[in-house]
Amino acid sequence: MTKYIFVTGGVVSGLGKGITSASLGNLLKARGLSVINQKLDPYINVDPDTMNPFQHGEVFVTEDGATTDLDLGHYERFTGVNLRKDSNVTTGSIYRKVIESERKGDYLGATVQVIPHITDEIKRRIKGISNDVDVQITEIGGTVGDIEILPFLEAARQIRKELGTENVMFIHVTLVPFIGPSTELKTKPTQHSVSLLRAAGISPDLIVLRSDRELNDEIKSKVSLFCDVAVNNVINAPDLDDIYAVPLRMRDEGLDKSVDERLNLQTNEPSLEEWKTMVNLKLEANETVKIAILGKYFGLPDSYLSVVESLNHACLQNKVKLDLHWIDADNFEIENLQDMDGVIVPGGFGYRGIEGKISAIEYIRKNNIPFLGICLGLQCAVIEFARNVCGIDDANSSEFSKNTKNYVIDLLPNQDLEKDDVGASMRLGTYPCKLNDDSLAAQIYSDEVIYERHRHRYEVNNKYRDILVEKGLKIGGVSPDNNLVEMIEIPDHPFFIASQFHPEFKSRPWDPAPLFKEFVLASIKNISIKSENIVSETVKEK
């Protein structure tokens, strides 16, 4: 029978419930258990697909094409388990399902209420993903005390009542703030948070204390006493420089041991040597590589979370330190790109910043700076090449302009934005890509067909494929029916490659996305080339 662990948060949002849940999944897998993670989100949006990246961060895409909360990316990167659309549940999706059922008469005329109808649907979603795994870890988003999460807490309470306390446990993540003027760490916010959780009928079995510094035994004992939790079940999770070191810290704090004992899992100590070796690769890094992300969603670091993590994975495996630079496509000096060892143009939607990206790509192409384009990055690269190499001056995308005759990027013939939902018009999830034998892409992947995750609706217009190829743009990969351009590259460039898919969603710290790994390697080589050029120029001056 599956054991259920619910992770709740208190005091403030953004404490790291997702990293805590992911780290616990990592540790339990290391104990030999099968694990699956789930996120319950209290917002009324059906999914985060149309939410502003400035507010919510990136949208993560699963293998089966669900657009989900970014915490699912953490779960996958820490556990290696590819999740499905039912691993992300929102208030909006719950209410939509219940209202649809009511309209169809499924409730036989009963008055539809939060309890039992909403909570029953939540319970169905929670229980529906376990598939006989040993442990399911369900994170309840938001903060205890928020009105939005009350139905989720009630559903979790009911599951504990139905399945028994021996099969269900609760972990509460809270904040212990440091008050500067008095130089004190305060446990009162945690006490109040636990009190609110109890008011919802839930007593935590284990408390994770987030802090900006180490906590002493006195703090732990105080929380244990006032929150009625065994002192060995009070875990300190201080800020760390590397999120991938969190499972190791949690292991040292006894998180997985406490869970093992509480749920009577009867497993052995986790084997984390490979994970520790992977984390320690950073200590072997002597060189620093300067990479720029040239995008449009700046202000919230999580807007390009998976891209940044993929760079970290690639740098880790190439044993270099990442010096990351954020460049706003709306406001930058183009000459500053010359200082970069490599530049990434990531995905996005809408016209803002597009001309800046196109100008930057032209400079990158002409100055032999390693370039990786992702989704919108590929589309901008095609537009730039069409304008400046093929001589199609008004080349553009139908997403950005309605006044050109040359849409080198366009919708598929069967798409209609007037009739389709915004999300429904996109190509979402995993699709195959057939690599051309003589392409750089084929060398990088060492395969004939690859499977990568997509999230886009505009494609390269096949009417212009011949002239693009004739002028030197290589098609590195296409859909199996040869109808869709999936990858492009420029052969006589140190590294100029772009994909219509998002390789960052499948990158793992122990197995970086191939495109990112090779891009970082090319950027490292660019450091040497620039150094040689500097030496050469110095000799000429003398």
PDB file of C-alpha atoms in Angstrom, residues 14 31 107 119 196 237 239 253 317 340 348-349 354 423:
ATOM      1  CA  GLY A  14       8.727  30.773  -1.111  1.00  0.00           C
ATOM      2  CA  ARG A  31      16.726   3.985   0.287  1.00  0.00           C
ATOM      3  CA  TYR A 107     -24.606  14.501  -8.504  1.00  0.00           C
ATOM      4  CA  THR A 119     -12.755  17.682  -1.231  1.00  0.00           C
ATOM      5  CA  LEU A 196      -3.130  27.440  12.405  1.00  0.00           C
ATOM      6  CA  ALA A 237      17.365  23.519   6.673  1.00  0.00           C
ATOM      7  CA  ASP A 239      20.399  28.405   3.245  1.00  0.00           C
ATOM      8  CA  GLU A 253      19.740  16.125   9.777  1.00  0.00           C
ATOM      9  CA  GLN A 317      29.948  18.074 -15.862  1.00  0.00           C
ATOM     10  CA  MET A 340      30.542  36.828 -23.364  1.00  0.00           C
ATOM     11  CA  GLY A 348       9.048  33.332 -24.830  1.00  0.00           C
ATOM     12  CA  PHE A 349       5.911  34.803 -26.322  1.00  0.00           C
ATOM     13  CA  ILE A 354      12.127  40.621 -30.486  1.00  0.00           C
ATOM     14  CA  GLY A 423      -3.164  26.688 -24.737  1.00  0.00           C
TER      15      GLY A 423
END
